[in-house]
Coordinates of C-alpha atoms in Angstrom, one line a residue:
M254 CA 203.2 3.4 4.9
K255 CA 201.6 4.3 8.1
L256 CA 199.3 6.8 6.5
S257 CA 196.9 4.3 5.2
V258 CA 194.1 6.5 4.3
R259 CA 195.9 9.6 2.9
T260 CA 197.3 9.2 -0.5
A261 CA 194.5 7.6 -2.5
A262 CA 191.9 10.0 -1.0
A263 CA 193.4 13.0 -2.8
A264 CA 191.5 12.6 -6.0
A265 CA 188.0 12.2 -4.5
A266 CA 185.7 15.2 -5.0
L267 CA 182.3 15.0 -3.5
A268 CA 179.4 17.4 -2.9
L269 CA 178.5 18.4 0.6
A270 CA 176.6 21.4 2.0
G271 CA 178.8 23.5 4.2
L272 CA 178.4 23.1 8.0
T273 CA 179.2 26.0 10.3
A274 CA 180.9 26.0 13.7
T275 CA 183.2 28.3 15.6
A276 CA 186.4 27.1 17.1
C277 CA 186.8 28.0 20.8
A278 CA 189.7 30.1 21.9
P279 CA 192.2 27.8 23.8
Q280 CA 193.5 28.3 27.2
A281 CA 197.2 28.9 27.5
S282 CA 199.3 26.6 29.6
D283 CA 203.0 26.2 30.6
D284 CA 203.4 23.1 28.4
S285 CA 205.6 24.9 25.8
S286 CA 209.3 24.1 26.3
S287 CA 210.1 27.5 24.8
G288 CA 208.6 29.2 27.9
K289 CA 207.0 31.8 25.6
D290 CA 203.5 32.4 24.4
E291 CA 203.6 35.4 22.0
R292 CA 200.3 36.7 20.6
T293 CA 201.7 38.3 17.5
G294 CA 204.2 37.1 14.8
T295 CA 204.1 34.5 12.1
L296 CA 203.1 30.9 12.7
R297 CA 204.6 28.1 10.6
V298 CA 202.4 25.2 9.6
W299 CA 203.5 21.9 7.9
L300 CA 200.7 19.9 6.1
F301 CA 201.0 16.9 3.9
Q302 CA 201.2 17.4 0.1
E303 CA 198.4 15.5 -1.6
V304 CA 198.4 14.1 -5.1
G305 CA 196.1 16.8 -6.2
N306 CA 196.8 19.5 -3.6
K307 CA 195.0 22.6 -4.9
P308 CA 191.5 21.7 -3.4
K309 CA 193.1 21.1 0.0
Q310 CA 195.1 24.3 -0.2
Q311 CA 192.0 26.3 -1.0
V312 CA 190.2 25.0 2.1
V313 CA 193.3 25.7 4.3
D314 CA 193.7 29.2 2.9
K315 CA 190.1 30.0 3.7
T316 CA 190.6 28.8 7.3
V317 CA 193.9 30.7 7.7
A318 CA 192.3 33.9 6.4
A319 CA 189.6 33.6 9.2
F320 CA 192.3 33.0 11.8
K321 CA 194.3 36.0 10.7
K322 CA 191.2 38.2 10.8
A323 CA 190.5 37.0 14.4
H324 CA 194.1 37.7 15.5
K325 CA 195.5 41.0 14.4
G326 CA 199.2 41.0 14.1
A327 CA 199.4 37.3 13.6
G328 CA 200.6 35.8 10.3
V329 CA 200.7 32.2 9.0
T330 CA 202.9 30.5 6.4
V331 CA 201.8 27.0 5.3
E332 CA 204.3 24.5 3.7
Y333 CA 203.1 21.3 2.1
I334 CA 205.7 18.6 2.7
P335 CA 206.0 15.2 1.0
V336 CA 204.6 12.4 3.1
E337 CA 207.4 10.1 2.1
T338 CA 210.0 12.3 3.9
R339 CA 207.9 13.4 6.8
A340 CA 209.7 11.3 9.4
Q341 CA 213.1 12.9 8.7
R342 CA 211.6 16.4 8.4
I343 CA 209.6 16.2 11.6
K344 CA 212.3 14.5 13.7
A345 CA 214.7 17.3 12.5
A346 CA 212.2 19.9 13.6
F347 CA 212.0 18.3 17.1
N348 CA 215.7 18.7 17.4
D349 CA 215.9 22.3 16.0
P350 CA 213.2 24.5 17.6
K351 CA 214.4 27.6 15.7
S352 CA 213.5 26.2 12.3
A353 CA 210.5 24.1 13.5
P354 CA 206.9 24.7 12.6
D355 CA 204.3 25.6 15.2
V356 CA 201.6 23.2 13.9
I357 CA 202.0 19.9 12.0
E358 CA 199.9 17.3 10.3
Y359 CA 201.0 13.7 11.1
G360 CA 199.8 10.2 10.6
N361 CA 197.7 8.8 13.4
T362 CA 200.0 5.8 13.9
D363 CA 202.9 8.2 14.5
T364 CA 201.4 9.8 17.7
A365 CA 203.1 7.6 20.3
G366 CA 206.5 7.9 18.7
Y367 CA 206.4 11.6 18.4
V368 CA 205.3 11.9 22.0
K369 CA 208.2 9.7 23.1
D370 CA 210.5 12.0 21.0
G371 CA 209.2 14.9 23.1
G372 CA 208.1 16.8 20.1
L373 CA 204.3 17.3 20.6
A374 CA 202.7 19.6 23.1
D375 CA 200.2 18.1 25.6
V376 CA 196.9 19.8 24.7
T377 CA 194.7 17.8 27.0
K378 CA 193.0 20.8 28.7
D379 CA 192.7 22.6 25.3
F380 CA 191.0 19.6 23.7
T381 CA 188.7 19.1 26.7
D382 CA 187.7 22.8 26.7
W383 CA 187.0 22.7 23.0
S384 CA 183.2 22.7 22.5
E385 CA 183.4 20.5 19.4
A386 CA 185.5 17.8 21.0
K387 CA 182.5 16.1 22.5
D388 CA 181.4 14.9 19.0
T389 CA 184.8 13.4 18.2
D390 CA 184.7 9.7 17.2
P391 CA 186.1 7.7 20.2
T392 CA 188.7 5.8 18.1
A393 CA 189.8 9.1 16.5
R394 CA 190.3 10.5 20.0
Q395 CA 192.3 7.4 20.9
S396 CA 194.6 8.1 18.0
V397 CA 195.7 11.4 19.7
T398 CA 195.9 9.9 23.2
V399 CA 199.0 8.5 24.9
D400 CA 199.0 7.4 28.5
G401 CA 195.7 9.3 29.1
R402 CA 197.1 12.6 27.8
I403 CA 196.0 14.2 24.5
Y404 CA 198.6 15.4 22.0
G405 CA 196.7 16.8 19.1
V406 CA 193.3 16.8 17.3
P407 CA 192.0 14.3 14.8
Y408 CA 192.0 15.7 11.2
F409 CA 190.3 13.0 9.2
V410 CA 189.6 9.3 9.3
G411 CA 189.4 6.4 6.9
V412 CA 188.1 2.9 7.1
R413 CA 187.7 -0.1 4.8
A414 CA 184.6 -2.1 3.7
L415 CA 183.8 -4.7 1.1
Y416 CA 183.5 -3.7 -2.6
Y417 CA 181.8 -6.3 -4.9
R418 CA 180.8 -6.6 -8.5
T419 CA 177.1 -6.2 -8.9
D420 CA 177.1 -7.4 -12.5
L421 CA 179.0 -10.5 -11.7
F422 CA 176.9 -11.3 -8.6
K423 CA 173.7 -11.0 -10.7
E424 CA 175.1 -13.2 -13.4
L425 CA 176.1 -15.9 -10.9
G426 CA 173.0 -15.5 -8.7
L427 CA 175.0 -14.4 -5.7
E428 CA 174.1 -12.1 -2.8
A429 CA 176.3 -9.9 -0.8
P430 CA 177.8 -12.1 2.0
K431 CA 176.4 -11.6 5.4
T432 CA 179.0 -13.6 7.4
Q433 CA 182.7 -14.2 7.2
A434 CA 182.0 -17.9 6.2
E435 CA 179.7 -16.7 3.4
L436 CA 182.4 -14.2 2.3
I437 CA 184.9 -17.0 1.9
D438 CA 182.4 -19.3 0.3
T439 CA 181.3 -16.6 -2.2
A440 CA 185.0 -15.9 -3.1
H441 CA 185.4 -19.6 -3.9
K442 CA 182.2 -19.7 -6.0
I443 CA 183.3 -16.7 -8.1
R444 CA 186.7 -18.3 -8.7
A445 CA 185.2 -21.6 -9.7
A446 CA 182.8 -19.9 -12.2
K447 CA 185.4 -17.4 -13.4
P448 CA 188.9 -19.0 -13.2
D449 CA 190.5 -15.9 -14.7
L450 CA 189.3 -13.7 -11.8
Y451 CA 190.2 -13.6 -8.1
G452 CA 187.1 -14.2 -6.0
L453 CA 188.2 -11.9 -3.3
A454 CA 191.5 -10.1 -4.0
V455 CA 193.7 -10.5 -0.9
G456 CA 197.3 -9.6 -0.2
G457 CA 199.9 -11.1 2.1
A458 CA 201.3 -7.6 2.6
Y459 CA 197.8 -6.1 3.3
T460 CA 197.9 -5.9 7.1
Y461 CA 194.8 -3.7 7.4
G462 CA 192.8 -5.9 5.1
A463 CA 193.8 -8.9 7.2
M464 CA 193.2 -7.6 10.7
P465 CA 189.4 -7.4 10.5
F466 CA 189.5 -11.2 10.3
V467 CA 191.6 -11.4 13.4
W468 CA 189.4 -8.8 15.3
A469 CA 186.2 -10.5 14.1
N470 CA 187.3 -13.8 15.7
G471 CA 188.1 -12.1 19.0
G472 CA 191.8 -11.6 18.5
E473 CA 194.0 -8.6 19.1
I474 CA 197.3 -7.2 17.9
A475 CA 198.5 -6.6 21.4
G476 CA 197.2 -6.0 25.0
G477 CA 198.2 -3.5 27.6
K478 CA 198.0 0.2 28.4
D479 CA 200.0 3.2 29.7
G480 CA 202.7 2.5 27.1
S481 CA 203.3 -1.1 28.2
Y482 CA 202.2 -3.7 25.7
A483 CA 202.5 -7.4 25.0
S484 CA 201.7 -9.1 21.7
A485 CA 198.5 -11.0 21.5
I486 CA 198.8 -12.0 17.8
D487 CA 199.6 -15.6 18.9
S488 CA 196.5 -16.1 21.0
A489 CA 194.0 -18.8 20.1
A490 CA 191.4 -16.3 18.9
A491 CA 194.0 -14.4 16.8
Q492 CA 195.2 -17.6 15.2
K493 CA 191.6 -18.5 14.2
G494 CA 191.4 -15.1 12.4
I495 CA 194.8 -15.7 10.7
K496 CA 193.6 -19.1 9.5
A497 CA 190.4 -17.5 8.1
Y498 CA 192.3 -14.9 6.2
T499 CA 195.1 -17.1 4.9
S500 CA 192.6 -19.7 3.7
L501 CA 191.8 -17.2 0.9
F502 CA 195.3 -17.7 -0.6
G503 CA 195.1 -20.6 -3.0
D504 CA 194.1 -21.7 -6.5
D505 CA 190.5 -21.7 -5.4
N506 CA 190.5 -17.9 -4.8
C507 CA 193.8 -15.9 -5.0
P508 CA 196.9 -18.0 -5.8
A509 CA 199.6 -17.5 -3.3
A510 CA 202.3 -17.2 -6.0
K511 CA 200.5 -14.0 -7.2
C512 CA 198.8 -12.7 -4.1
A513 CA 201.3 -13.3 -1.2
G514 CA 203.2 -10.2 -2.1
M515 CA 200.2 -8.0 -2.8
G516 CA 199.4 -4.9 -0.7
G517 CA 196.3 -2.9 -0.3
N518 CA 196.8 -0.8 -3.4
D519 CA 197.4 -4.0 -5.4
T520 CA 194.1 -5.5 -4.3
V521 CA 192.1 -2.4 -5.1
T522 CA 193.8 -2.1 -8.5
A523 CA 192.9 -5.7 -9.3
F524 CA 189.2 -4.9 -8.4
A525 CA 189.2 -1.6 -10.3
S526 CA 190.6 -3.2 -13.4
G527 CA 188.0 -5.9 -13.4
K528 CA 190.3 -8.8 -12.3
A529 CA 188.5 -9.5 -9.0
G530 CA 184.9 -10.1 -7.9
M531 CA 185.4 -8.5 -4.5
A532 CA 188.0 -6.5 -2.7
I533 CA 188.5 -4.9 0.7
G534 CA 189.0 -1.2 0.0
G535 CA 188.6 2.1 1.8
D536 CA 186.4 5.1 1.4
F537 CA 189.6 6.6 0.0
S538 CA 189.6 3.9 -2.7
H539 CA 186.4 5.2 -4.2
A540 CA 188.0 7.6 -6.7
A541 CA 190.4 5.0 -8.1
I542 CA 187.6 2.4 -8.5
E543 CA 185.3 5.0 -10.2
A544 CA 188.1 5.6 -12.6
G545 CA 188.5 1.9 -13.4
K546 CA 186.7 -0.6 -15.6
V547 CA 184.1 -1.5 -13.0
K548 CA 182.6 2.0 -12.8
G549 CA 178.8 1.7 -12.4
K550 CA 179.1 -2.1 -11.8
Y551 CA 179.9 -2.3 -8.1
A552 CA 178.5 -1.8 -4.7
V553 CA 179.9 -1.5 -1.2
V554 CA 178.8 -3.1 2.1
P555 CA 180.5 -3.4 5.5
L556 CA 182.8 -6.3 5.8
P557 CA 180.8 -9.0 7.6
G558 CA 181.6 -10.5 11.0
L559 CA 181.0 -14.0 12.2
K560 CA 177.2 -13.8 12.6
P561 CA 174.6 -12.2 10.3
G562 CA 174.3 -8.5 11.2
E563 CA 177.8 -8.3 12.6
I564 CA 180.3 -6.0 11.1
A565 CA 184.0 -7.0 11.3
P566 CA 186.0 -4.4 13.2
A567 CA 188.1 -2.2 10.8
F568 CA 191.3 -0.3 11.4
A569 CA 190.6 3.4 11.8
G570 CA 193.3 5.1 9.7
G571 CA 193.8 8.8 9.2
N572 CA 195.8 11.9 10.1
N573 CA 195.9 14.3 13.1
L574 CA 197.1 17.8 13.7
G575 CA 199.4 18.7 16.6
V576 CA 201.2 21.7 18.2
L577 CA 205.0 21.4 18.7
K578 CA 206.3 21.8 22.2
S579 CA 208.8 24.3 21.0
T580 CA 206.3 26.8 19.7
T581 CA 206.6 30.4 21.0
H582 CA 203.0 31.0 20.1
R583 CA 201.2 28.3 22.0
T584 CA 197.8 29.9 22.4
L585 CA 197.7 31.0 18.7
A586 CA 199.0 27.6 17.6
V587 CA 196.3 25.7 19.5
D588 CA 193.6 28.0 18.1
L589 CA 194.8 27.6 14.5
M590 CA 195.1 23.8 15.0
E591 CA 191.4 23.7 16.2
R592 CA 190.2 25.9 13.3
L593 CA 192.0 23.6 10.8
A594 CA 190.3 20.6 12.3
S595 CA 187.0 22.2 13.1
K596 CA 183.6 20.8 11.9
K597 CA 183.3 23.5 9.3
T598 CA 186.8 22.8 7.9
Q599 CA 186.4 19.0 8.0
A600 CA 183.1 19.3 6.1
E601 CA 184.9 21.5 3.5
L602 CA 187.8 19.0 3.2
F603 CA 185.3 16.3 2.5
D604 CA 183.8 18.4 -0.2
A605 CA 187.2 19.1 -1.6
M606 CA 189.2 15.9 -1.0
G607 CA 186.8 13.2 0.1
F608 CA 188.4 12.9 3.6
L609 CA 185.9 11.4 6.1
P610 CA 185.3 13.8 9.1
T611 CA 186.3 12.7 12.6
F612 CA 183.1 14.1 14.1
T613 CA 180.2 11.7 14.3
D614 CA 177.5 14.3 13.5
V615 CA 179.4 15.6 10.5
R616 CA 179.9 12.1 9.2
D617 CA 176.2 11.4 9.6
D618 CA 175.5 14.4 7.4
V619 CA 178.0 13.2 4.9
A620 CA 176.4 9.8 4.7
A621 CA 172.9 11.4 4.2
K622 CA 174.2 13.4 1.2
E623 CA 176.6 10.9 -0.4
P624 CA 175.2 7.3 -0.5
F625 CA 178.6 5.7 -1.2
V626 CA 179.8 6.9 2.2
A627 CA 177.1 5.1 4.1
P628 CA 178.8 1.6 4.4
F629 CA 182.0 3.2 5.7
V630 CA 180.1 5.4 8.2
K631 CA 178.2 2.3 9.4
T632 CA 181.5 0.5 9.8
L633 CA 183.0 3.3 11.8
S634 CA 179.8 3.5 14.0
S635 CA 179.9 -0.2 14.7
G636 CA 183.3 0.1 16.4
T637 CA 186.8 0.3 14.9
R638 CA 190.2 -0.7 16.2
F639 CA 193.6 1.0 16.3
V640 CA 197.2 0.0 16.6
P641 CA 198.9 -0.1 20.0
A642 CA 199.7 3.4 21.3
S643 CA 203.3 2.6 21.6
P644 CA 206.4 4.1 20.0
A645 CA 207.3 0.5 19.2
W646 CA 204.6 0.3 16.6
A647 CA 206.7 2.3 14.1
Q648 CA 209.4 -0.3 14.4
I649 CA 207.0 -3.2 14.1
D650 CA 205.4 -1.7 11.1
A651 CA 208.6 -0.8 9.4
S652 CA 210.0 -4.3 10.1
L653 CA 207.0 -5.9 8.3
V654 CA 206.3 -8.2 11.2
L655 CA 202.7 -8.9 10.4
P656 CA 203.1 -9.2 6.6
T657 CA 206.0 -11.6 7.1
M658 CA 203.7 -13.7 9.4
F659 CA 200.9 -13.9 6.8
Q660 CA 203.4 -14.6 4.0
E661 CA 205.1 -17.4 5.9
V662 CA 201.7 -19.1 6.4
V663 CA 200.4 -18.7 2.8
S664 CA 203.8 -19.9 1.4
G665 CA 203.7 -23.0 3.5
K666 CA 206.9 -22.1 5.2
K667 CA 205.3 -22.2 8.7
D668 CA 202.0 -23.1 10.1
V669 CA 199.8 -20.5 11.8
A670 CA 200.9 -21.4 15.3
A671 CA 204.7 -21.1 14.5
A672 CA 204.3 -18.0 12.4
S673 CA 202.2 -16.2 14.9
K674 CA 204.5 -17.2 17.8
D675 CA 207.5 -15.8 15.9
A676 CA 205.7 -12.6 15.1
A677 CA 204.7 -12.2 18.8
K678 CA 208.3 -12.6 19.8
K679 CA 209.4 -9.9 17.4
M680 CA 206.6 -7.6 18.6
N681 CA 207.5 -8.2 22.3
D682 CA 211.2 -7.4 21.5
A683 CA 210.1 -4.1 20.0
F684 CA 207.8 -3.3 22.9
A685 CA 210.6 -4.0 25.4
S686 CA 213.0 -1.9 23.5
V687 CA 211.0 1.3 24.2
G688 CA 210.5 0.5 27.9

């Protein structure tokens, strides 16, 4: 699943005072392939169906009502589509403009692929002219940018940090780790003292739990720009990070036989059920952990880097909103998109769903009001990373290139050098296939 921060966030309900902001009216352009820019009529919007969708729908309905009040003669129909079938639905929409929506919600790792498919409108000027855009988190902005052009607006963001058992740490006389080495050592100490627990729950299929180790050691997934990328996962720095992460698979922490196949949800479930002393989980994991056996017995800190005070870079997941090229209501569609992703609406979505805002000032307000958010906001502020802005990423992700690499190492099938070299070749083949 590319939408790494979406599905678990649905149950979170948090208190936040409403923030107010007004979306600026967009400037029309000739980007629409329909060649039309009608100012009346009904706009169609596709948003993702959440596990508990009613709170999201209430926020959206309120925003839509304000939009309709501002645009006499304009109507809006909103359809909530299953995330699991989004790829087929959205690609079909790109190929059939008559039945296509005007505005869509999409996973932030889907941007480059949708741009390559020719489905998203270039809204660079609209975004630049939008008064609220200046406060957008740089990584969130990167997630709507391909080859220097902007194809949507960030909707919400999610990031991971380190959850740990405060009761267990007190019992064993441990402190929250301040470096990567301390993290690994602490995991081993927990396992030694409590053989029935994982010290740090890790997963061979947990790509975005593993990548902070690669990034903290100076490694990268790939290098390049303007749509041309080459894998860097086999570099010396990346290999050092792979070794650090894979060292956590073993009888002294998380046995490979059990943990090699685990994904992110599995590691969070292990922690929530009391089977692990630590886990790397997202802000979107909070509700699930609160509903588990460790409620009231855990804390969260940023995942540490190599040196005391350093925070390991985390993947910035999340969703975006975009306007389809085929819309016959471009100006209205852009305005609705910006209203749905405005500071006011993002604040209300946090209140309703627990989605972290993409605006830095709104996030700071959230952190001040909800203490549990603070470590995640600190992680975001310290600098996050994103996947290569290439349509090849969808292929790499679906082919499980990185999970396979980690699993080959922890199973002993290949050493780090061989596994990372093979992964790099697969990635480069994918990058070459899209030009």
